[in-house]
Amino acid sequence: TGQVLGTPAYMPPEQAAGEKHLFGPASDVYGLGATIYATLTGQAPFGDSDAIGIIKKVLTEDPPPPRELRPELDDKLQAIVLKCLEKDPGHRYQTGGELRDDLQAYLFGKGIKAGVATGLLSIAFGVFGGDGPAASTASASWTATNVAASFESVTIPSPELASFLDRWCLGC
C-alpha cells in the first residue's frame, strides 16, 4: 500500500522513505543493528519528540557512535553495529549469516569484515565484565537462535544482548 509501518527509530532508511524496491535481508539487518545498538547503549540510534522527527533523522543523519554513549565499548563491536546501520543497504551486511559470522569472529578474537574506522567498535566484553572473549565465553553461553526467518543462529558476546534478542525473537 506504500504506507510506512513500524517503529521509526528501528526502521531502515529505505523503509522510512517508502522505497519498497530496496527492501530485502539488508533491511532486516538494519533493524537488528538498531536493536543491538539500543541494547548496548540504552537508547535507540535516533530519538526525537515525534515520529516525523525520528524519520527525518533516520533518512539524513548518522547515529552517534555507540562509544560516544558508552566509552568502554570495544571498537570492533561498534564497527559491527555501525555497519548494520549504514544508510545504503549495499554497505550493510547482506544477510543475517554475514552478521553472525562477524559477531562470531569478534567473539573469538578473529578479524572482522566491518572496518574499524574511528575507534567505533569495542563493546561487549569490557562493558559486561571480564577481560576479553575468553572470560566472557567462560561465564555464559550467548547464542540467540531464530533471530528472524532470514537470520541463522547468532552468537552474541554479552548475556544482556543475548537475553534481549531471545525475548525479541520469541515466536520467530
mmCIF file of C-alpha atoms in Angstrom, residues 30-125:
data_model
loop_
_atom_site.group_PDB
_atom_site.id
_atom_site.type_symbol
_atom_site.label_atom_id
_atom_site.label_comp_id
_atom_site.label_asym_id
_atom_site.label_seq_id
_atom_site.Cartn_x
_atom_site.Cartn_y
_atom_site.Cartn_z
ATOM 1 C CA TYR A 30 19.373 -2.672 9.878
ATOM 2 C CA GLY A 31 16.523 -3.369 12.297
ATOM 3 C CA LEU A 32 18.596 -5.929 14.165
ATOM 4 C CA GLY A 33 21.532 -3.474 14.266
ATOM 5 C CA ALA A 34 19.260 -0.803 15.741
ATOM 6 C CA THR A 35 18.102 -3.304 18.356
ATOM 7 C CA ILE A 36 21.678 -4.255 19.239
ATOM 8 C CA TYR A 37 22.583 -0.557 19.392
ATOM 9 C CA ALA A 38 19.767 0.109 21.854
ATOM 10 C CA THR A 39 20.698 -2.915 23.939
ATOM 11 C CA LEU A 40 24.323 -1.812 24.204
ATOM 12 C CA THR A 41 23.760 1.918 24.730
ATOM 13 C CA GLY A 42 20.406 2.065 26.477
ATOM 14 C CA GLN A 43 18.819 4.169 23.750
ATOM 15 C CA ALA A 44 17.647 3.860 20.162
ATOM 16 C CA PRO A 45 20.003 5.083 17.419
ATOM 17 C CA PHE A 46 17.713 8.060 16.785
ATOM 18 C CA GLY A 47 15.444 9.968 19.107
ATOM 19 C CA ASP A 48 13.177 12.952 18.742
ATOM 20 C CA SER A 49 9.970 14.270 20.218
ATOM 21 C CA ASP A 50 7.824 12.790 17.440
ATOM 22 C CA ALA A 51 7.840 10.089 14.776
ATOM 23 C CA ILE A 52 8.346 12.553 11.893
ATOM 24 C CA GLY A 53 11.466 13.962 13.567
ATOM 25 C CA ILE A 54 12.850 10.461 14.041
ATOM 26 C CA ILE A 55 12.151 9.527 10.407
ATOM 27 C CA LYS A 56 13.965 12.674 9.241
ATOM 28 C CA LYS A 57 16.989 11.644 11.312
ATOM 29 C CA VAL A 58 16.854 8.060 10.019
ATOM 30 C CA LEU A 59 16.950 9.475 6.480
ATOM 31 C CA THR A 60 19.576 12.200 6.925
ATOM 32 C CA GLU A 61 21.783 11.625 9.972
ATOM 33 C CA ASP A 62 24.190 9.019 11.232
ATOM 34 C CA PRO A 63 23.548 7.708 14.727
ATOM 35 C CA PRO A 64 26.005 8.727 17.423
ATOM 36 C CA PRO A 65 28.737 6.093 17.577
ATOM 37 C CA PRO A 66 27.959 3.763 20.482
ATOM 38 C CA ARG A 67 31.271 4.645 22.131
ATOM 39 C CA GLU A 68 30.141 8.259 22.484
ATOM 40 C CA LEU A 69 27.447 6.932 24.815
ATOM 41 C CA ARG A 70 29.447 4.063 26.334
ATOM 42 C CA PRO A 71 33.192 4.790 26.002
ATOM 43 C CA GLU A 72 34.108 1.384 27.399
ATOM 44 C CA LEU A 73 32.671 -0.401 24.362
ATOM 45 C CA ASP A 74 35.055 -2.192 22.030
ATOM 46 C CA ASP A 75 35.952 -0.610 18.672
ATOM 47 C CA LYS A 76 35.278 -3.793 16.735
ATOM 48 C CA LEU A 77 31.836 -4.354 18.204
ATOM 49 C CA GLN A 78 30.982 -0.729 17.473
ATOM 50 C CA ALA A 79 32.109 -1.246 13.866
ATOM 51 C CA ILE A 80 29.800 -4.252 13.519
ATOM 52 C CA VAL A 81 26.835 -2.288 14.868
ATOM 53 C CA LEU A 82 27.542 0.730 12.656
ATOM 54 C CA LYS A 83 27.890 -1.490 9.573
ATOM 55 C CA CYS A 84 24.367 -2.742 10.299
ATOM 56 C CA LEU A 85 23.169 0.889 10.430
ATOM 57 C CA GLU A 86 24.651 2.107 7.150
ATOM 58 C CA LYS A 87 22.208 4.285 5.174
ATOM 59 C CA ASP A 88 22.940 2.454 1.917
ATOM 60 C CA PRO A 89 21.669 -1.148 2.072
ATOM 61 C CA GLY A 90 24.580 -2.168 -0.152
ATOM 62 C CA HIS A 91 27.036 -1.141 2.553
ATOM 63 C CA ARG A 92 25.382 -3.250 5.276
ATOM 64 C CA TYR A 93 25.750 -6.952 5.889
ATOM 65 C CA GLN A 94 23.730 -8.517 3.104
ATOM 66 C CA THR A 95 22.409 -11.400 5.205
ATOM 67 C CA GLY A 96 21.954 -12.362 8.818
ATOM 68 C CA GLY A 97 24.585 -15.031 8.208
ATOM 69 C CA GLU A 98 27.186 -12.376 7.358
ATOM 70 C CA LEU A 99 26.345 -10.517 10.550
ATOM 71 C CA ARG A 100 26.524 -13.758 12.528
ATOM 72 C CA ASP A 101 29.936 -14.540 11.036
ATOM 73 C CA ASP A 102 31.353 -11.154 12.076
ATOM 74 C CA LEU A 103 29.876 -11.439 15.578
ATOM 75 C CA GLN A 104 31.408 -14.895 15.951
ATOM 76 C CA ALA A 105 34.772 -13.685 14.614
ATOM 77 C CA TYR A 106 34.651 -10.864 17.141
ATOM 78 C CA LEU A 107 33.727 -13.248 19.940
ATOM 79 C CA PHE A 108 36.694 -15.482 19.171
ATOM 80 C CA GLY A 109 39.182 -12.641 18.679
ATOM 81 C CA LYS A 110 39.478 -13.047 14.915
ATOM 82 C CA GLY A 111 39.402 -10.347 12.248
ATOM 83 C CA ILE A 112 36.035 -8.894 11.317
ATOM 84 C CA LYS A 113 34.803 -7.709 7.934
ATOM 85 C CA ALA A 114 33.346 -4.482 9.299
ATOM 86 C CA GLY A 115 36.043 -1.831 9.159
ATOM 87 C CA VAL A 116 37.167 -0.165 12.369
ATOM 88 C CA ALA A 117 37.497 3.397 11.095
ATOM 89 C CA THR A 118 37.422 5.808 14.010
ATOM 90 C CA GLY A 119 37.528 3.737 17.134
ATOM 91 C CA LEU A 120 33.969 2.595 16.566
ATOM 92 C CA LEU A 121 33.546 -0.979 17.771
ATOM 93 C CA SER A 122 34.560 -2.160 21.292
ATOM 94 C CA ILE A 123 31.602 -3.197 23.370
ATOM 95 C CA ALA A 124 30.530 -6.382 24.962
ATOM 96 C CA PHE A 125 33.470 -7.777 26.847
#
